[in-house]
Short mmCIF file of C-alpha atoms in Angstrom, two decimals:
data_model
loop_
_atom_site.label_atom_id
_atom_site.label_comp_id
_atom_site.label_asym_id
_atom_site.label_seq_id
_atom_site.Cartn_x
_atom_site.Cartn_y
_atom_site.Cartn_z
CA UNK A 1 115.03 -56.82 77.41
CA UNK A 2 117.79 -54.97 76.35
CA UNK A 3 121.49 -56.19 76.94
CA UNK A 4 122.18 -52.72 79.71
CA UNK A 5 119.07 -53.77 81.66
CA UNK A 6 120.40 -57.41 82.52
CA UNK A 7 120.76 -58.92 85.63
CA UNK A 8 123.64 -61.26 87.24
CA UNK A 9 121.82 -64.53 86.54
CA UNK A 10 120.32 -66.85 89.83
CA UNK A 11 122.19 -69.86 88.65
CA UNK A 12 123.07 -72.32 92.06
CA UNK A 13 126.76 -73.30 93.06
CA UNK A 14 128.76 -76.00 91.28
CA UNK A 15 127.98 -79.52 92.43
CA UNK A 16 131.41 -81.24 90.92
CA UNK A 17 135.11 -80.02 90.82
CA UNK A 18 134.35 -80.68 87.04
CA UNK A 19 131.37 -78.32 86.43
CA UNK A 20 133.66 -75.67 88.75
CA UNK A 21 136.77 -76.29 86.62
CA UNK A 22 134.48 -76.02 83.21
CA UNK A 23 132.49 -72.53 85.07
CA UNK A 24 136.09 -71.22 85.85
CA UNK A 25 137.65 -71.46 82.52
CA UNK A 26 134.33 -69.86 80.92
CA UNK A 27 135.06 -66.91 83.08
CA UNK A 28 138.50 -66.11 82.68
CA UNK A 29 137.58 -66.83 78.86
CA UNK A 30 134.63 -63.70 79.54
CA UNK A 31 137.11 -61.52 81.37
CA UNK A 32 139.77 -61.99 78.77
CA UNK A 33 137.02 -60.69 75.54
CA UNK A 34 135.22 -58.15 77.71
CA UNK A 35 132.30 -60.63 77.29
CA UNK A 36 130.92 -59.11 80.57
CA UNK A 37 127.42 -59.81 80.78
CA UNK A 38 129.07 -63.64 80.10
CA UNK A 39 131.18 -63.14 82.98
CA UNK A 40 128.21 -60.95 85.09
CA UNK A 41 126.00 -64.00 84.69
CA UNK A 42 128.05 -66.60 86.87
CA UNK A 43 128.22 -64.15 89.56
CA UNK A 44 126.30 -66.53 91.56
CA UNK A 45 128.15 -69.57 90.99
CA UNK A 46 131.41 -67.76 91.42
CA UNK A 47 130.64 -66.93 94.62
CA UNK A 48 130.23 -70.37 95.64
CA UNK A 49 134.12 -70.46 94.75
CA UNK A 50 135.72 -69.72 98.27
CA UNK A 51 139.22 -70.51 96.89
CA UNK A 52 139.63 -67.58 94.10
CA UNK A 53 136.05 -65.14 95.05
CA UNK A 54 137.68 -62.77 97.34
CA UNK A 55 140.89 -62.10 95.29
CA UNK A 56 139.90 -63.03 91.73
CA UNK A 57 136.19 -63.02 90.46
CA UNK A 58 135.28 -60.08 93.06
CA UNK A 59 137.29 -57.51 91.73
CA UNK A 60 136.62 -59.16 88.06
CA UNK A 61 132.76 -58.58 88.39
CA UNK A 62 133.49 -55.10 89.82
CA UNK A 63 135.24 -54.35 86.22
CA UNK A 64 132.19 -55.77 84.74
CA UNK A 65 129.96 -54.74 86.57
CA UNK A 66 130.93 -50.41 86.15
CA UNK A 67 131.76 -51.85 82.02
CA UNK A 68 127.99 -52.31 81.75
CA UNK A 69 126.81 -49.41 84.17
CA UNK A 70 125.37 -51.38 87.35
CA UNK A 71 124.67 -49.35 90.20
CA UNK A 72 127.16 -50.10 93.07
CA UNK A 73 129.73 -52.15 90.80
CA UNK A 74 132.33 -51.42 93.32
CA UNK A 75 130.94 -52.78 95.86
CA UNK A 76 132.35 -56.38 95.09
CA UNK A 77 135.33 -54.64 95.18
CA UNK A 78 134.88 -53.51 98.57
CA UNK A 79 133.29 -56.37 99.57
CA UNK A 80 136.65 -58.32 98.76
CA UNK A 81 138.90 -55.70 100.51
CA UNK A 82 136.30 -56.13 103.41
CA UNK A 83 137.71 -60.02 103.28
CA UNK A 84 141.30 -59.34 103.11
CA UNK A 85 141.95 -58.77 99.13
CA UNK A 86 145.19 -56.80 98.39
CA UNK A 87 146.45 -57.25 94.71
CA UNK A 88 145.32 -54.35 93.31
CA UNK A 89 148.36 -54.65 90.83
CA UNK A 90 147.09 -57.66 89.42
CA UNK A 91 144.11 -55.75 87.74
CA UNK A 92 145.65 -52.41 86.64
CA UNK A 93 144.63 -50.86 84.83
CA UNK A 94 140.98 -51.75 84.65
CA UNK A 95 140.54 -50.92 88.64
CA UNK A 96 141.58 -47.63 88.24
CA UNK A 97 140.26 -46.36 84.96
CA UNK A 98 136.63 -48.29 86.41
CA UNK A 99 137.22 -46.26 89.78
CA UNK A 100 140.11 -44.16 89.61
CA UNK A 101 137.39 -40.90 89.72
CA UNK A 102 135.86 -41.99 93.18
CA UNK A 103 136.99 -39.40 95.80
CA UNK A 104 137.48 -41.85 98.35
CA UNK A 105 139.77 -44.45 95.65
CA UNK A 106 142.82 -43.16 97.70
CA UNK A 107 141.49 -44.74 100.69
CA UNK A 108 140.42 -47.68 98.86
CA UNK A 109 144.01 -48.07 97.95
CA UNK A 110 145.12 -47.86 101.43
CA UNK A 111 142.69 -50.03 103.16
CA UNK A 112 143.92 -52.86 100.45
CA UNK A 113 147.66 -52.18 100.99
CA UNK A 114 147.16 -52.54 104.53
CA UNK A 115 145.30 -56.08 103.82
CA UNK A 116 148.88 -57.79 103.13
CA UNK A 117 149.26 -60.50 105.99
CA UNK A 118 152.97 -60.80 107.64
CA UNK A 119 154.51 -64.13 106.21
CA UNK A 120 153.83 -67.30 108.04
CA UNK A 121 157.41 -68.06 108.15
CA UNK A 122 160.28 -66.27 107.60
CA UNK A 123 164.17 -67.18 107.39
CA UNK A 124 165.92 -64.67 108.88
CA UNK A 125 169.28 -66.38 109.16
CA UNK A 126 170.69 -69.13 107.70
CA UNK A 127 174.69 -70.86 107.03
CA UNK A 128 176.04 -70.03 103.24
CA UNK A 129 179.30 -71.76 102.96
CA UNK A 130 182.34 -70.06 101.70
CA UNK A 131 183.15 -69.42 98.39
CA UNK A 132 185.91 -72.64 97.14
CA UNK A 133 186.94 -74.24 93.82
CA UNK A 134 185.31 -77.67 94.02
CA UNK A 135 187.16 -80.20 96.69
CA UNK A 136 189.02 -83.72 94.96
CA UNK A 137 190.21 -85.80 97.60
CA UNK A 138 193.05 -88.59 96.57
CA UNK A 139 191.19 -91.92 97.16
CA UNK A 140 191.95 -95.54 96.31
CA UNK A 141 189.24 -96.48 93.68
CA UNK A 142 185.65 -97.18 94.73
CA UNK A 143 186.45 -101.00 94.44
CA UNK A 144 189.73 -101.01 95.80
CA UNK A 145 188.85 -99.29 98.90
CA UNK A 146 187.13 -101.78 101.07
CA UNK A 147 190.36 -103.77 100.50
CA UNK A 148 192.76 -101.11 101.84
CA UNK A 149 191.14 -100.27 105.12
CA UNK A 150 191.36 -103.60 106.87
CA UNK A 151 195.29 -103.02 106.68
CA UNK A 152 195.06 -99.99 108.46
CA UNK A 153 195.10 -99.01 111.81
CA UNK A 154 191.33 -99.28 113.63
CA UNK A 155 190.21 -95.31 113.67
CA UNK A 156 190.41 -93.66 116.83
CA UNK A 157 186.96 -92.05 118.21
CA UNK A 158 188.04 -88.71 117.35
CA UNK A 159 189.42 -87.58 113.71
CA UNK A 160 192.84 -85.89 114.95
CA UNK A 161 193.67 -88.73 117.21
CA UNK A 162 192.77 -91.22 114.08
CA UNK A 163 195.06 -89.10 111.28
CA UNK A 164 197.85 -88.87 114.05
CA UNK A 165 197.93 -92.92 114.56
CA UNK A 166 198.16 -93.21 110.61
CA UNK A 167 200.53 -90.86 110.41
CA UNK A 168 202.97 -92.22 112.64
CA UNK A 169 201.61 -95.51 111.22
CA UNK A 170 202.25 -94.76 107.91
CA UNK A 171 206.07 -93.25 108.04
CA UNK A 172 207.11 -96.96 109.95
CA UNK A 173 206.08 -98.98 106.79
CA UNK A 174 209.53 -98.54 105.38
CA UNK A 175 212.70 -96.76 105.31
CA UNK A 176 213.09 -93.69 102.80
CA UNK A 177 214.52 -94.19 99.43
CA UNK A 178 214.42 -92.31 95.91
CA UNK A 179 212.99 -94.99 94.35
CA UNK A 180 209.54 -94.58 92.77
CA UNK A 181 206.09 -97.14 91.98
CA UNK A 182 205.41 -94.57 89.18
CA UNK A 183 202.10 -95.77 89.10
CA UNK A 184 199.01 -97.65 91.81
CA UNK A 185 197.34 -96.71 93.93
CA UNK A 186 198.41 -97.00 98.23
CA UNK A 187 197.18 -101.02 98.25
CA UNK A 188 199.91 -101.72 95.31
CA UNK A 189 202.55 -99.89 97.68
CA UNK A 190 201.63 -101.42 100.60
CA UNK A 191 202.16 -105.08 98.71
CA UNK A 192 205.06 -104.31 97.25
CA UNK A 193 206.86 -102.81 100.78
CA UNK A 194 205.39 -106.16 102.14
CA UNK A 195 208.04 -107.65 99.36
CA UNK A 196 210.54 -105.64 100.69
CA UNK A 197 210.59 -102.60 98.58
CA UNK A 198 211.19 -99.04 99.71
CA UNK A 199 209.96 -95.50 98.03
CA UNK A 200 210.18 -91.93 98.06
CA UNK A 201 208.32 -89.41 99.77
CA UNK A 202 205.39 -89.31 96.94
CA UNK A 203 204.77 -93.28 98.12
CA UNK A 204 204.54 -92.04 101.72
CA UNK A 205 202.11 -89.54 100.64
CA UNK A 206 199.77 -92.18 98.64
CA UNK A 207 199.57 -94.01 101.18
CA UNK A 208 198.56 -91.58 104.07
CA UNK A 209 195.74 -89.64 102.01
CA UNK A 210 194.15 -92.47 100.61
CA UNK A 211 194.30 -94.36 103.78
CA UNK A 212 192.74 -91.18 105.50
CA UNK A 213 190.28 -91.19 103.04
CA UNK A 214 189.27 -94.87 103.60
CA UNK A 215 188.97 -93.88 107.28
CA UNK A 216 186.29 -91.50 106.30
CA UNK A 217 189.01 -88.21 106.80
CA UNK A 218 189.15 -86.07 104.09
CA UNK A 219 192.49 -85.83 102.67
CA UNK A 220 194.46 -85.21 99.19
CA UNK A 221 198.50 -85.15 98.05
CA UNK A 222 200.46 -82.22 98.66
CA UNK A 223 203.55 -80.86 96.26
CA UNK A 224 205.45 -78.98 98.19
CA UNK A 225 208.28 -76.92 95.79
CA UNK A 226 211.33 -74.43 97.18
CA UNK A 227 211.73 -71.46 95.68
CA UNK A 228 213.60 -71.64 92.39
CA UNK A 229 212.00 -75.25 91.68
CA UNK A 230 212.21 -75.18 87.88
CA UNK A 231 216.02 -75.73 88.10
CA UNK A 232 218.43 -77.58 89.99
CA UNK A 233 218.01 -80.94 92.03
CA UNK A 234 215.96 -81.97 95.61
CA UNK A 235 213.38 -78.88 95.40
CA UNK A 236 210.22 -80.94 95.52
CA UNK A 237 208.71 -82.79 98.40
CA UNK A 238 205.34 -84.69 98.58
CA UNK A 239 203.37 -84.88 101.83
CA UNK A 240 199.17 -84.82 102.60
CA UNK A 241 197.01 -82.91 104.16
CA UNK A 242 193.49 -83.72 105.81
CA UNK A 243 190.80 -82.03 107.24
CA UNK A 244 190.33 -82.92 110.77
CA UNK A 245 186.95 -82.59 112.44
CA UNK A 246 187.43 -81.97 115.53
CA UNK A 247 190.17 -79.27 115.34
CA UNK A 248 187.95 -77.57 112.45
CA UNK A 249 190.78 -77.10 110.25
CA UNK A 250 193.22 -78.62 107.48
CA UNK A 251 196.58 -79.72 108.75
CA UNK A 252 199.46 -80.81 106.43
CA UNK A 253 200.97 -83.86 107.42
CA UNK A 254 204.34 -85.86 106.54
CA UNK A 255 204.22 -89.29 105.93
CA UNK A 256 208.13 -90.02 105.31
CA UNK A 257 208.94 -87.97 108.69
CA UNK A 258 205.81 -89.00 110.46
CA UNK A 259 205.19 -85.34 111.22
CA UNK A 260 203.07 -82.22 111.46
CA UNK A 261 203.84 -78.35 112.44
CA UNK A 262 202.59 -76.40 115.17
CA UNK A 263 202.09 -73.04 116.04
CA UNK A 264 203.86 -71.52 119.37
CA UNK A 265 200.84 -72.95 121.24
CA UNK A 266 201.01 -76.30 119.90
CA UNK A 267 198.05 -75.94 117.81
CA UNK A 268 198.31 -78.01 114.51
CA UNK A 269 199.05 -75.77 111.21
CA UNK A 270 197.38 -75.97 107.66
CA UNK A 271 199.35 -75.31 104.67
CA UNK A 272 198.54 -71.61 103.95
CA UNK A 273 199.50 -70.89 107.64
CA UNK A 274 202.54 -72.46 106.64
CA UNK A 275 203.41 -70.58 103.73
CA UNK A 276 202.02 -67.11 105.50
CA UNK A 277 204.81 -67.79 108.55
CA UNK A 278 208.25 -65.32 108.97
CA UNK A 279 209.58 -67.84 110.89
CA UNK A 280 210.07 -72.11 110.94
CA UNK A 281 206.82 -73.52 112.58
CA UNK A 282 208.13 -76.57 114.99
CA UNK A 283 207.38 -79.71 113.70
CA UNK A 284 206.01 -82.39 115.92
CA UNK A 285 206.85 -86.11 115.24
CA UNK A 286 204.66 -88.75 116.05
CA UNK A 287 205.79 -91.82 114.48
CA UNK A 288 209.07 -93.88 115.25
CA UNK A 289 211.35 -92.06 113.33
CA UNK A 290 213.79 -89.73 114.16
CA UNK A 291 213.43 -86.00 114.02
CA UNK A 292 213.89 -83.41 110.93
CA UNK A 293 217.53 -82.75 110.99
CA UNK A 294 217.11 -78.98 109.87
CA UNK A 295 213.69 -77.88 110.09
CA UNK A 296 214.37 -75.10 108.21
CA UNK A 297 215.37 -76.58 105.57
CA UNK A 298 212.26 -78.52 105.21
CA UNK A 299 209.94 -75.23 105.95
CA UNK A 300 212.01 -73.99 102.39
CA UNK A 301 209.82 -76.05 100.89
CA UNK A 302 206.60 -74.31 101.23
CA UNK A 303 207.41 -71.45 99.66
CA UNK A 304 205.17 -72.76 96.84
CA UNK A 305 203.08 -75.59 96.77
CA UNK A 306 199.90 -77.63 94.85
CA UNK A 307 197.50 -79.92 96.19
CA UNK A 308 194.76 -82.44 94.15
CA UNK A 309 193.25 -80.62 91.61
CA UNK A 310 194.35 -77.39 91.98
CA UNK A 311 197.21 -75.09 92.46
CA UNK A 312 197.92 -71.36 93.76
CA UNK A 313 200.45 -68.82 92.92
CA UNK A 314 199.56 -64.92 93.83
CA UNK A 315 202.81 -63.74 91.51
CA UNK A 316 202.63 -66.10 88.55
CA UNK A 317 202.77 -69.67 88.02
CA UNK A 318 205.84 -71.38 86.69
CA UNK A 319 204.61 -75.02 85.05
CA UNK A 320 207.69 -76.32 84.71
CA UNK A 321 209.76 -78.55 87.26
CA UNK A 322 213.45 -78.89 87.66
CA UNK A 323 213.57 -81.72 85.40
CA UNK A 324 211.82 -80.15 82.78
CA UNK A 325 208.60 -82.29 83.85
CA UNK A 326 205.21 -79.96 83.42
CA UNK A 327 202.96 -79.25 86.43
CA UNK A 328 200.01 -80.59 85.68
CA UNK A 329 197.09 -78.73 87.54
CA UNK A 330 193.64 -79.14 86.89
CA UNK A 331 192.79 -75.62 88.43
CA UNK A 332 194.95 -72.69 88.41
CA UNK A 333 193.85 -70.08 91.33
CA UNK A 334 195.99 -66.88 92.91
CA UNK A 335 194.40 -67.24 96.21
CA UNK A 336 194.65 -70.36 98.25
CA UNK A 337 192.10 -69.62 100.28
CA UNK A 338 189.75 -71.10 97.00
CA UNK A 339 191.90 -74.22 97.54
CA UNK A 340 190.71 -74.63 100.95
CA UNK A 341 186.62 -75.36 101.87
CA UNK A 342 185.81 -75.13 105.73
CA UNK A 343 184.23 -78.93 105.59
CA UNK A 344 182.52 -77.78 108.64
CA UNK A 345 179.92 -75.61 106.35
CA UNK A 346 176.52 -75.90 105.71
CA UNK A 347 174.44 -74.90 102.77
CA UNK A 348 170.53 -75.41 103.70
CA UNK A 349 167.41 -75.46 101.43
CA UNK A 350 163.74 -74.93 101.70
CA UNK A 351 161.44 -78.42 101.53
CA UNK A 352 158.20 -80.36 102.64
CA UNK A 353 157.69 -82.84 105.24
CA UNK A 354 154.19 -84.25 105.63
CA UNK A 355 152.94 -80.77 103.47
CA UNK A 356 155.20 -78.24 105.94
CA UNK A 357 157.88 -76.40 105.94
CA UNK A 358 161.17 -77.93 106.56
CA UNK A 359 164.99 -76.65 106.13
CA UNK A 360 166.83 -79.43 104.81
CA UNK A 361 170.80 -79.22 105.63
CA UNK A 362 173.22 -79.46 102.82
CA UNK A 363 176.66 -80.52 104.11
CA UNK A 364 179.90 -79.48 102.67
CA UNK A 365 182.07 -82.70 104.38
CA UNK A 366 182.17 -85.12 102.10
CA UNK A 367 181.86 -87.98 104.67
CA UNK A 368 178.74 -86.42 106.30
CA UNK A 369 176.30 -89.17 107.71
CA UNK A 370 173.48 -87.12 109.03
CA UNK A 371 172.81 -83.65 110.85
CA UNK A 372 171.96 -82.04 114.12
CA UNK A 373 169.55 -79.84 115.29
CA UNK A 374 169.86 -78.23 118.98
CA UNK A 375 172.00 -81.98 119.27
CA UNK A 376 169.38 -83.99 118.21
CA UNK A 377 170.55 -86.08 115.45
CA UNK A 378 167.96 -85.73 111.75
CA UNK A 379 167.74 -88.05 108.82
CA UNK A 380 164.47 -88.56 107.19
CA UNK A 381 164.58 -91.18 104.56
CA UNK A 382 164.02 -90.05 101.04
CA UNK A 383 163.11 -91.29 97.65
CA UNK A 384 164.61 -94.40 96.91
CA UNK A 385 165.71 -94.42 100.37
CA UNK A 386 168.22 -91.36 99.45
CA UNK A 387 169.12 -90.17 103.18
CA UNK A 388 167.64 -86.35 103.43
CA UNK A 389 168.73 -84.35 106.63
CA UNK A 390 165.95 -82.45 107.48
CA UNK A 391 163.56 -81.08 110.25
CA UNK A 392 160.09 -79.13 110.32
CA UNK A 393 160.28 -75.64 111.09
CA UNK A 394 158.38 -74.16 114.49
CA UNK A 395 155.60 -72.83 113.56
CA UNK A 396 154.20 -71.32 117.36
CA UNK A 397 154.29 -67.48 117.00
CA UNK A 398 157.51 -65.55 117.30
CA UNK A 399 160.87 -66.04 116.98
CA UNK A 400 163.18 -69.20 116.64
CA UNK A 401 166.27 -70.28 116.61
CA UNK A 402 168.32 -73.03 116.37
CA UNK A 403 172.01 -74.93 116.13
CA UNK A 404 172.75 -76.79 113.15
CA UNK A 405 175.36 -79.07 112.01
CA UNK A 406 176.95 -81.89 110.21
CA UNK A 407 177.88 -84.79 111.33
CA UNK A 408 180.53 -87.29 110.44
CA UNK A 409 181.80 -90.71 111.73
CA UNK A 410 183.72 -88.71 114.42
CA UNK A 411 180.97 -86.51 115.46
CA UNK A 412 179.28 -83.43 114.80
CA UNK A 413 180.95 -80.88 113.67
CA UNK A 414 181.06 -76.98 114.59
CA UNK A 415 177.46 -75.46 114.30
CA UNK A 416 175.61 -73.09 112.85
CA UNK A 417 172.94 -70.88 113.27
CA UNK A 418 169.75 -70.76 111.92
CA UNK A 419 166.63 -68.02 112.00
CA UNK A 420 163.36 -67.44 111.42
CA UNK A 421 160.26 -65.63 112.40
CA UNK A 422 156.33 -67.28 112.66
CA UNK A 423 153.77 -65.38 112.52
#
């Protein structure tokens, strides 16, 4: 018998994954040297293979099928359209230059590009948070921590009301002086006012930020700076700021005067608000002592300012203070709003729970404990018991949404929506 006059051979389906592992790799091995009576030969046993016939050894045999000059070689080609194939692409040429000359291969075309399925799923909408140099808060070490928060106040059960008690909390520990630690952390200041030593406003600030931070508030040191600060005397002053959940915002906050500034509806103001003002915000006291003498002359000093790890200046930074000391920054920025992540964002990725798909929610706040969806609280325990916050998509036809959020020891924080289609 000559080689044209052959026949697809009668050989029966596999019987083990191994024999259909060893059959597979003999004909991709055909397909790839234009072996195709090889390849023609396994047509039975390949069709036995429901997982790749319809979009991989169908449209294969076709090719070698029309390569050898067997009447109706296209219709395993048809056959597999028939069943839902579509990736014509994947063997271009060889489809068309086998079949391009058919009249009807136009409508072959268009019956496979019609084939493609919608999705299964489909994210339609999701939280991105905004763009931000990366956040350092001003904490007591890892070690030292635990040992700083029984001295301080028991939190409140919401994150403003907390920060406010430490705040007024923090500016009764002692009365103001010029003096400075020069070096510890807030637990070495707090022993050594204990002896009867007093501190400058940079103490004050120590103090309140890492004691927000042990009290699971996000918070760093602020350097506030008046206008001409690289010469003359008094034009620095050190407070923190925190991010508060519940107002969904940073607020700057004074330790030495036990104070924070508000807006003409008594809504708490963040530094950049500050420094964006024509005129003196009000500043609210909440500890036991006694009122800013001259307001304004404390709002002077945000004309320019730094915070932990960074520092912003739209006209050009000057590094040098008034005594000649260098202003250390470990990120230099022209817009503050890089300086300032809303803790209240989400990113969210893409895994698997029990072989589905899941969104997974990526919080921002570094003190997040767990997340909500529609309210209901997630956590789904991880490798090595590493928490994971996330929830199986819907799957029931049409489309879903859904309220997502953080949470914290305060709460949840402000939601966001989420997306998606199911076919």
């Amino acid at each position: 018998m000559t080689q044209t006059s052959r026949r697809p051979s009668q050989a029966g389906p596999p019987h083990s994954p191994a024999k259909l592992a060893r059959v597979r790799t003999v004909a991709q091995d055909a397909m790839r040297g234009a072996r195709w009576w090889t390849l023609l030969d396994l047509e039975r046993t390949l069709r036995a293979d429901t997982e790749f016939w319809r979009d991989l050894w169908a449209p294969s045999l076709a090719i070698a099928a029309q390569k050898v000059g067997l009447k109706n070689a296209r219709s395993r080609l048809d056959e597999a359209i028939e069943a839902g194939f579509h990736q014509i692409d994947l063997f271009e040429p060889e489809l068309s230059n086998a079949f391009g000359t058919d009249p009807d291969w136009a409508l072959v075309l268009e019956r496979a590009r019609t084939n493609v399925p919608r999705p299964a799923l489909r994210l339609t909408a999701w939280p991105e948070p905004g763009p931000a140099a990366p956040l350092r808060l001003d904490r007591a070490e890892a070690h030292r921590e635990p040992q700083l928060l029984p001295r301080l106040p028991r939190p409140a059960a919401g994150a403003w009301e907390t920060a406010k008690a430490l705040l007024g909390w923090t500016a009764g520990l002692w009365r103001h002086a010029n003096a400075r630690i020069n070096a510890g952390d807030a637990l070495d200041v707090l022993e050594q006012v204990a002896n009867g030593a007093r501190y400058s406003c940079v103490e004050y600030s120590i103090v309140l930020a890492q004691g927000l931070n042990a009290l699971r508030i996000p918070a760093r040191r602020v350097w506030l700076r008046r206008g001409d600060y690289h010469d003359g005397v008094g034009q620095g002053h050190a407070v923190a700021e925190a991010w508060i959940d519940d107002l969904d915002q940073w607020v700057l906050l004074d330790g030495q005067h036990g104070a924070y500034w508000a807006d003409e509806h008594a809504r708490p103001l963040s530094l950049p608000e500050l420094q964006a003002r024509e005129r003196p915000a009000r500043p609210v006291h909440v500890g036991p002592r006694a009122p800013m003498r001259d307001p304004g002359l404390w709002a002077a000093y945000f004309a320019h300012a730094s915070v932990t790890g960074i520092a912003w200046e739209p006209a050009g930074f000057v590094p040098v203070f008034q005594d000649g000391q260098v202003l250390a920054t470990e990120r230099l920025v022209r817009d503050s709003a890089e300086a300032y992540p809303r803790l209240s964002d989400l990113a969210v990725g893409v895994t698997a729970l029990d072989g589905v798909p899941a969104v997974e929610l990526k919080p921002v706040h570094p003190f997040a404990i767990g997340g909500t969806w529609d309210g209901e609280m997630i956590v789904v325990q991880g490798p090595q018991g590493k928490r994971r916050f996330a929830r199986a998509l819907d799957r029931d036809p049409g489309e879903h949404r859904a309220d997502i959020a953080a949470v914290t020891p305060y709460g949840p924080l402000a939601s966001r929506e989420l997306r998606w289609t199911a076919a």
